[in-house]
PDB file of C-alpha atoms in Angstrom:
ATOM      1  CA  MET F1415      86.201 -92.600-205.084  1.00 27.00           C
ATOM      2  CA  ALA F1416      87.451 -93.857-208.434  1.00 29.00           C
ATOM      3  CA  GLY F1417      84.069 -95.292-209.326  1.00 39.00           C
ATOM      4  CA  ALA F1418      82.367 -91.963-208.767  1.00 40.00           C
ATOM      5  CA  VAL F1419      84.894 -90.196-210.988  1.00 37.00           C
ATOM      6  CA  VAL F1420      84.126 -92.661-213.780  1.00 36.00           C
ATOM      7  CA  VAL F1421      80.401 -92.039-213.390  1.00 42.00           C
ATOM      8  CA  ALA F1422      80.832 -88.289-213.788  1.00 40.00           C
ATOM      9  CA  ALA F1423      83.036 -88.747-216.828  1.00 36.00           C
ATOM     10  CA  LEU F1424      80.460 -90.978-218.483  1.00 41.00           C
ATOM     11  CA  TYR F1425      77.471 -88.707-218.102  1.00 44.00           C
ATOM     12  CA  TRP F1426      78.602 -85.126-217.892  1.00 46.00           C
ATOM     13  CA  SER F1427      78.819 -83.078-221.061  1.00 53.00           C
ATOM     14  CA  PRO F1428      79.888 -79.423-221.147  1.00 54.00           C
ATOM     15  CA  ASN F1429      77.330 -78.846-223.912  1.00 55.00           C
ATOM     16  CA  ALA F1430      74.395 -80.255-221.959  1.00 56.00           C
ATOM     17  CA  VAL F1431      71.685 -77.847-220.848  1.00 57.00           C
ATOM     18  CA  ALA F1432      71.271 -77.378-217.111  1.00 60.00           C
ATOM     19  CA  GLU F1433      67.926 -78.079-215.525  1.00 65.00           C
ATOM     20  CA  LYS F1434      65.331 -75.364-215.084  1.00 80.00           C
ATOM     21  CA  ALA F1435      62.785 -75.361-212.294  1.00 92.00           C
ATOM     22  CA  VAL F1436      59.096 -74.775-212.936  1.00 94.00           C
ATOM     23  CA  ALA F1437      56.966 -72.986-210.367  1.00 95.00           C
ATOM     24  CA  ILE F1438      53.883 -75.105-209.743  1.00 97.00           C
ATOM     25  CA  PRO F1439      51.002 -74.869-207.279  1.00 97.00           C
ATOM     26  CA  ALA F1440      50.794 -77.192-204.305  1.00 97.00           C
ATOM     27  CA  PRO F1441      48.113 -79.905-204.399  1.00 98.00           C
ATOM     28  CA  SER F1442      44.743 -78.212-204.180  1.00 97.00           C
ATOM     29  CA  ALA F1443      42.100 -78.697-201.498  1.00 97.00           C
ATOM     30  CA  GLN F1444      40.212 -80.791-204.015  1.00 97.00           C
ATOM     31  CA  ALA F1445      43.211 -83.080-204.515  1.00 98.00           C
ATOM     32  CA  LEU F1446      43.572 -83.421-200.756  1.00 97.00           C
ATOM     33  CA  ALA F1447      39.859 -84.009-200.128  1.00 97.00           C
ATOM     34  CA  GLY F1448      39.122 -87.234-198.294  1.00 97.00           C
ATOM     35  CA  ILE F1449      42.786 -88.021-197.640  1.00 95.00           C
ATOM     36  CA  ALA F1450      43.254 -88.219-193.903  1.00 90.00           C
ATOM     37  CA  PRO F1451      46.392 -86.660-192.396  1.00 88.00           C
ATOM     38  CA  SER F1452      49.060 -89.180-191.541  1.00 90.00           C
ATOM     39  CA  THR F1453      49.059 -90.555-188.010  1.00 91.00           C
ATOM     40  CA  GLN F1454      52.445 -92.246-188.404  1.00 93.00           C
ATOM     41  CA  ALA F1455      55.537 -90.947-186.645  1.00 96.00           C
ATOM     42  CA  THR F1456      57.456 -91.288-189.898  1.00 98.00           C
ATOM     43  CA  GLU F1457      56.619 -92.119-193.499  1.00 98.00           C
ATOM     44  CA  THR F1458      58.709 -93.328-196.409  1.00 98.00           C
ATOM     45  CA  VAL F1459      58.441 -92.802-200.151  1.00 98.00           C
ATOM     46  CA  VAL F1460      60.871 -93.492-202.979  1.00 99.00           C
ATOM     47  CA  PHE F1461      61.380 -90.921-205.740  1.00 99.00           C
ATOM     48  CA  ALA F1462      63.182 -91.521-209.040  1.00 98.00           C
ATOM     49  CA  GLY F1463      64.018 -88.863-211.600  1.00 98.00           C
ATOM     50  CA  GLY F1464      67.427 -88.976-213.216  1.00 97.00           C
ATOM     51  CA  CYS F1465      70.752 -89.425-211.462  1.00 98.00           C
ATOM     52  CA  PHE F1466      70.134 -90.046-207.777  1.00 98.00           C
ATOM     53  CA  TRP F1467      72.834 -87.566-206.734  1.00 98.00           C
ATOM     54  CA  GLY F1468      70.590 -84.585-207.392  1.00 98.00           C
ATOM     55  CA  ILE F1469      67.362 -86.081-206.070  1.00 98.00           C
ATOM     56  CA  GLN F1470      69.151 -87.039-202.863  1.00 98.00           C
ATOM     57  CA  ALA F1471      70.667 -83.583-202.469  1.00 98.00           C
ATOM     58  CA  VAL F1472      67.323 -81.817-202.864  1.00 98.00           C
ATOM     59  CA  PHE F1473      65.598 -83.882-200.209  1.00 98.00           C
ATOM     60  CA  GLN F1474      68.587 -83.752-197.877  1.00 98.00           C
ATOM     61  CA  HIS F1475      68.049 -79.985-197.924  1.00 98.00           C
ATOM     62  CA  THR F1476      64.306 -80.298-197.177  1.00 98.00           C
ATOM     63  CA  ASN F1477      62.920 -79.491-193.742  1.00 98.00           C
ATOM     64  CA  GLY F1478      61.249 -82.477-192.114  1.00 98.00           C
ATOM     65  CA  VAL F1479      63.214 -85.083-194.060  1.00 98.00           C
ATOM     66  CA  LEU F1480      64.948 -87.433-191.652  1.00 98.00           C
ATOM     67  CA  GLU F1481      66.961 -89.372-194.213  1.00 98.00           C
ATOM     68  CA  ALA F1482      67.387 -89.510-197.987  1.00 98.00           C
ATOM     69  CA  VAL F1483      69.279 -92.536-199.282  1.00 98.00           C
ATOM     70  CA  SER F1484      70.389 -93.109-202.866  1.00 98.00           C
ATOM     71  CA  GLY F1485      69.624 -96.543-204.241  1.00 98.00           C
ATOM     72  CA  TYR F1486      67.713 -98.672-206.705  1.00 98.00           C
ATOM     73  CA  ALA F1487      64.037 -99.593-207.039  1.00 98.00           C
ATOM     74  CA  GLY F1488      61.779-101.235-209.576  1.00 97.00           C
ATOM     75  CA  GLY F1489      63.938-104.237-210.476  1.00 95.00           C
ATOM     76  CA  LYS F1490      65.253-107.441-208.926  1.00 92.00           C
ATOM     77  CA  LYS F1491      67.570-107.733-205.943  1.00 93.00           C
ATOM     78  CA  GLY F1492      70.264-109.614-207.860  1.00 91.00           C
ATOM     79  CA  ASP F1493      70.626-106.695-210.278  1.00 93.00           C
ATOM     80  CA  ALA F1494      70.834-103.940-207.662  1.00 96.00           C
ATOM     81  CA  GLN F1495      74.423-102.872-208.253  1.00 95.00           C
ATOM     82  CA  TYR F1496      75.548 -99.783-210.116  1.00 97.00           C
ATOM     83  CA  GLU F1497      77.527-101.774-212.670  1.00 95.00           C
ATOM     84  CA  THR F1498      74.400-103.622-213.805  1.00 96.00           C
ATOM     85  CA  VAL F1499      71.811-100.868-213.295  1.00 97.00           C
ATOM     86  CA  SER F1500      73.824 -98.412-215.403  1.00 94.00           C
ATOM     87  CA  GLY F1501      73.309-100.636-218.449  1.00 94.00           C
ATOM     88  CA  GLY F1502      69.591 -99.892-218.383  1.00 95.00           C
ATOM     89  CA  GLY F1503      68.367-103.476-218.642  1.00 94.00           C
ATOM     90  CA  THR F1504      67.749-104.433-215.005  1.00 96.00           C
ATOM     91  CA  GLY F1505      64.350-102.818-214.510  1.00 97.00           C
ATOM     92  CA  HIS F1506      65.775-100.701-211.728  1.00 98.00           C
ATOM     93  CA  ALA F1507      65.640 -96.934-211.604  1.00 98.00           C
ATOM     94  CA  GLU F1508      68.175 -94.845-209.766  1.00 98.00           C
ATOM     95  CA  ALA F1509      66.046 -93.667-206.871  1.00 98.00           C
ATOM     96  CA  VAL F1510      66.085 -92.049-203.443  1.00 99.00           C
ATOM     97  CA  GLN F1511      64.313 -93.380-200.377  1.00 98.00           C
ATOM     98  CA  VAL F1512      62.966 -90.433-198.409  1.00 98.00           C
ATOM     99  CA  ARG F1513      62.007 -90.943-194.764  1.00 98.00           C
ATOM    100  CA  PHE F1514      60.190 -87.941-193.329  1.00 98.00           C
ATOM    101  CA  ASP F1515      58.282 -86.633-190.348  1.00 98.00           C
ATOM    102  CA  PRO F1516      54.738 -85.814-191.577  1.00 97.00           C
ATOM    103  CA  THR F1517      54.255 -83.355-188.718  1.00 96.00           C
ATOM    104  CA  LEU F1518      57.095 -81.248-190.130  1.00 97.00           C
ATOM    105  CA  VAL F1519      56.665 -81.737-193.880  1.00 97.00           C
ATOM    106  CA  SER F1520      53.624 -83.188-195.583  1.00 97.00           C
ATOM    107  CA  TYR F1521      53.660 -85.694-198.404  1.00 98.00           C
ATOM    108  CA  ALA F1522      51.899 -83.048-200.507  1.00 98.00           C
ATOM    109  CA  GLN F1523      54.840 -80.686-199.962  1.00 98.00           C
ATOM    110  CA  LEU F1524      57.320 -83.395-200.939  1.00 98.00           C
ATOM    111  CA  LEU F1525      55.383 -83.938-204.154  1.00 98.00           C
ATOM    112  CA  GLN F1526      55.531 -80.234-204.939  1.00 98.00           C
ATOM    113  CA  ILE F1527      59.318 -80.298-204.490  1.00 98.00           C
ATOM    114  CA  TYR F1528      59.670 -83.462-206.556  1.00 98.00           C
ATOM    115  CA  PHE F1529      57.697 -82.161-209.523  1.00 98.00           C
ATOM    116  CA  SER F1530      58.994 -78.584-209.446  1.00 98.00           C
ATOM    117  CA  VAL F1531      62.692 -78.505-208.539  1.00 97.00           C
ATOM    118  CA  ALA F1532      63.965 -82.067-208.173  1.00 98.00           C
ATOM    119  CA  HIS F1533      63.545 -83.101-211.821  1.00 97.00           C
ATOM    120  CA  ASP F1534      61.597 -82.594-215.040  1.00 97.00           C
ATOM    121  CA  PRO F1535      58.649 -85.040-214.983  1.00 98.00           C
ATOM    122  CA  THR F1536      57.956 -84.641-218.702  1.00 98.00           C
ATOM    123  CA  GLN F1537      61.163 -86.323-219.883  1.00 97.00           C
ATOM    124  CA  LEU F1538      60.648 -89.989-220.782  1.00 97.00           C
ATOM    125  CA  ASN F1539      63.393 -92.414-219.756  1.00 98.00           C
ATOM    126  CA  ARG F1540      65.950 -89.661-219.424  1.00 96.00           C
ATOM    127  CA  GLN F1541      66.844 -86.582-217.423  1.00 95.00           C
ATOM    128  CA  TYR F1542      68.883 -84.083-219.384  1.00 88.00           C
ATOM    129  CA  PRO F1543      72.300 -85.687-220.121  1.00 93.00           C
ATOM    130  CA  ASP F1544      71.384 -89.059-218.589  1.00 96.00           C
ATOM    131  CA  VAL F1545      69.512 -91.380-220.936  1.00 97.00           C
ATOM    132  CA  GLY F1546      67.899 -94.758-220.312  1.00 98.00           C
ATOM    133  CA  PRO F1547      65.069 -96.352-218.304  1.00 98.00           C
ATOM    134  CA  GLN F1548      67.265 -96.311-215.203  1.00 98.00           C
ATOM    135  CA  TYR F1549      66.778 -92.522-215.239  1.00 98.00           C
ATOM    136  CA  ARG F1550      62.991 -92.617-215.582  1.00 98.00           C
ATOM    137  CA  SER F1551      60.624 -90.493-213.561  1.00 98.00           C
ATOM    138  CA  ALA F1552      58.810 -92.681-211.025  1.00 98.00           C
ATOM    139  CA  VAL F1553      57.207 -92.561-207.605  1.00 98.00           C
ATOM    140  CA  PHE F1554      57.162 -95.720-205.498  1.00 98.00           C
ATOM    141  CA  THR F1555      54.551 -95.222-202.769  1.00 98.00           C
ATOM    142  CA  THR F1556      54.222 -96.995-199.417  1.00 98.00           C
ATOM    143  CA  THR F1557      50.641 -96.111-198.445  1.00 97.00           C
ATOM    144  CA  PRO F1558      47.280 -95.939-200.263  1.00 96.00           C
ATOM    145  CA  ALA F1559      47.023 -92.254-199.322  1.00 97.00           C
ATOM    146  CA  GLN F1560      50.349 -91.508-201.026  1.00 98.00           C
ATOM    147  CA  LYS F1561      49.221 -93.297-204.178  1.00 98.00           C
ATOM    148  CA  GLN F1562      45.873 -91.521-204.272  1.00 98.00           C
ATOM    149  CA  LEU F1563      47.331 -88.054-203.774  1.00 98.00           C
ATOM    150  CA  THR F1564      50.075 -88.633-206.345  1.00 98.00           C
ATOM    151  CA  GLU F1565      47.504 -89.719-208.931  1.00 98.00           C
ATOM    152  CA  ARG F1566      45.326 -86.709-208.223  1.00 98.00           C
ATOM    153  CA  TYR F1567      48.240 -84.268-208.273  1.00 98.00           C
ATOM    154  CA  ILE F1568      49.570 -85.541-211.591  1.00 98.00           C
ATOM    155  CA  ALA F1569      46.082 -85.222-213.090  1.00 98.00           C
ATOM    156  CA  GLU F1570      45.752 -81.727-211.650  1.00 98.00           C
ATOM    157  CA  LEU F1571      49.112 -80.553-213.010  1.00 98.00           C
ATOM    158  CA  ASN F1572      48.377 -82.011-216.444  1.00 98.00           C
ATOM    159  CA  ALA F1573      44.951 -80.370-216.535  1.00 98.00           C
ATOM    160  CA  ALA F1574      46.465 -77.009-215.605  1.00 97.00           C
ATOM    161  CA  LYS F1575      49.170 -77.434-218.274  1.00 97.00           C
ATOM    162  CA  VAL F1576      51.852 -76.129-215.958  1.00 97.00           C
ATOM    163  CA  PHE F1577      54.441 -77.983-218.042  1.00 97.00           C
ATOM    164  CA  PRO F1578      54.884 -77.678-221.817  1.00 95.00           C
ATOM    165  CA  ALA F1579      54.369 -81.438-222.175  1.00 97.00           C
ATOM    166  CA  LYS F1580      52.460 -84.183-220.382  1.00 98.00           C
ATOM    167  CA  ILE F1581      53.875 -85.686-217.195  1.00 98.00           C
ATOM    168  CA  VAL F1582      55.292 -89.166-217.837  1.00 98.00           C
ATOM    169  CA  THR F1583      56.004 -90.121-214.217  1.00 98.00           C
ATOM    170  CA  GLN F1584      55.328 -93.774-213.471  1.00 98.00           C
ATOM    171  CA  LEU F1585      53.478 -94.629-210.277  1.00 98.00           C
ATOM    172  CA  GLY F1586      53.581 -97.899-208.366  1.00 97.00           C
ATOM    173  CA  ALA F1587      53.738 -99.410-204.917  1.00 98.00           C
ATOM    174  CA  LEU F1588      57.205 -99.911-203.471  1.00 98.00           C
ATOM    175  CA  THR F1589      58.123-103.585-203.326  1.00 97.00           C
ATOM    176  CA  ALA F1590      61.778-103.211-202.370  1.00 97.00           C
ATOM    177  CA  PHE F1591      64.517-100.617-202.159  1.00 98.00           C
ATOM    178  CA  TYR F1592      68.239-101.372-202.346  1.00 98.00           C
ATOM    179  CA  PRO F1593      70.703 -98.758-201.051  1.00 98.00           C
ATOM    180  CA  ALA F1594      73.407 -97.747-203.514  1.00 98.00           C
ATOM    181  CA  GLU F1595      77.114 -98.147-202.969  1.00 98.00           C
ATOM    182  CA  LYS F1596      78.777 -96.011-200.306  1.00 97.00           C
ATOM    183  CA  TYR F1597      80.532 -93.727-202.803  1.00 97.00           C
ATOM    184  CA  HIS F1598      77.156 -92.622-204.197  1.00 98.00           C
ATOM    185  CA  GLN F1599      75.832 -91.429-200.825  1.00 98.00           C
ATOM    186  CA  ASN F1600      75.981 -87.684-200.061  1.00 98.00           C
ATOM    187  CA  TYR F1601      77.735 -87.244-203.397  1.00 98.00           C
ATOM    188  CA  ALA F1602      76.587 -83.695-204.148  1.00 98.00           C
ATOM    189  CA  THR F1603      77.606 -82.513-200.676  1.00 98.00           C
ATOM    190  CA  LEU F1604      81.007 -84.201-200.824  1.00 98.00           C
ATOM    191  CA  HIS F1605      81.824 -83.123-204.393  1.00 98.00           C
ATOM    192  CA  PRO F1606      80.296 -79.665-204.946  1.00 97.00           C
ATOM    193  CA  ASP F1607      83.112 -78.707-207.338  1.00 96.00           C
ATOM    194  CA  ALA F1608      82.567 -81.662-209.678  1.00 97.00           C
ATOM    195  CA  GLN F1609      81.453 -80.379-213.081  1.00 95.00           C
ATOM    196  CA  TYR F1610      78.340 -82.575-213.161  1.00 96.00           C
ATOM    197  CA  ILE F1611      77.241 -81.536-209.681  1.00 97.00           C
ATOM    198  CA  ALA F1612      77.867 -77.845-210.332  1.00 96.00           C
ATOM    199  CA  GLN F1613      75.925 -77.892-213.590  1.00 95.00           C
ATOM    200  CA  PHE F1614      72.983 -80.147-212.788  1.00 96.00           C
ATOM    201  CA  ASP F1615      72.557 -80.609-209.047  1.00 97.00           C
ATOM    202  CA  LEU F1616      73.560 -77.430-207.225  1.00 97.00           C
ATOM    203  CA  PRO F1617      70.991 -75.455-209.253  1.00 96.00           C
ATOM    204  CA  LYS F1618      68.268 -77.757-207.898  1.00 97.00           C
ATOM    205  CA  ILE F1619      69.213 -76.884-204.338  1.00 98.00           C
ATOM    206  CA  ALA F1620      69.283 -73.195-205.246  1.00 97.00           C
ATOM    207  CA  HIS F1621      65.813 -73.481-206.818  1.00 97.00           C
ATOM    208  CA  LEU F1622      64.468 -75.124-203.663  1.00 98.00           C
ATOM    209  CA  LYS F1623      65.813 -72.291-201.538  1.00 98.00           C
ATOM    210  CA  GLU F1624      64.451 -69.625-203.871  1.00 97.00           C
ATOM    211  CA  MET F1625      61.055 -71.098-204.746  1.00 97.00           C
ATOM    212  CA  LEU F1626      60.102 -72.892-201.526  1.00 98.00           C
ATOM    213  CA  PRO F1627      62.127 -71.135-198.796  1.00 98.00           C
ATOM    214  CA  ALA F1628      59.957 -72.395-195.930  1.00 98.00           C
ATOM    215  CA  LEU F1629      60.865 -75.970-196.871  1.00 98.00           C
ATOM    216  CA  TYR F1630      64.583 -75.349-197.353  1.00 98.00           C
ATOM    217  CA  ARG F1631      67.235 -76.278-194.790  1.00 98.00           C
ATOM    218  CA  ALA F1632      70.768 -74.985-195.238  1.00 98.00           C
ATOM    219  CA  GLN F1633      72.439 -77.905-193.459  1.00 98.00           C
ATOM    220  CA  PRO F1634      71.701 -81.163-195.291  1.00 98.00           C
ATOM    221  CA  VAL F1635      70.762 -84.302-193.389  1.00 98.00           C
ATOM    222  CA  LEU F1636      73.397 -86.769-194.553  1.00 98.00           C
ATOM    223  CA  VAL F1637      73.514 -90.542-194.751  1.00 97.00           C
ATOM    224  CA  ALA F1638      75.693 -91.820-191.939  1.00 93.00           C
ATOM    225  CA  ASN F1639      78.737 -93.828-192.885  1.00 73.00           C
TER     226      ASN F1639
END
């Protein structure tokens, strides 16, 4: 676990401001119009938005999510290691691959969680104490329906001015996802007393439980060793 300890030491600051959740509406009927319900047994999407520890933890506590794996997306395979990604020059973002059952949780509901409690989509190439393009806000979609709804929802949220600034989330089709090193998986669950986790990630889980209780699960679905 030495590598994980180094990571926390690099990015945690006692003076950093903890994240705040923003209550936002779910995608409207207009945003959903013409988008057929999924007929797949499972779907996958990759979300990026700051350190993957917190994003993973939020979706591991989401009903209907079958697996949430920390990893890297947006760059090249040869650069998909933490030591290179952390420098910010690989093109990769720290990201989480979310596999879910669309009969239990819709993609629209996952988007609401992502934009409201999982991260702040108005921060460009950073997320609170973590700075660099590897911490950018991005959605890597796997179906045309996901892409269309994400575009519509971002436009809807911007038009409603639910955030004090414009959403800067990047949107693109997923080309590849590379799982992160073992010590990064389930990190928030395994290290709840770590200063970084306590300050930045546990509040996200608490916000999910408070703001979207029907989507919250107390027992996280963890990545198997």
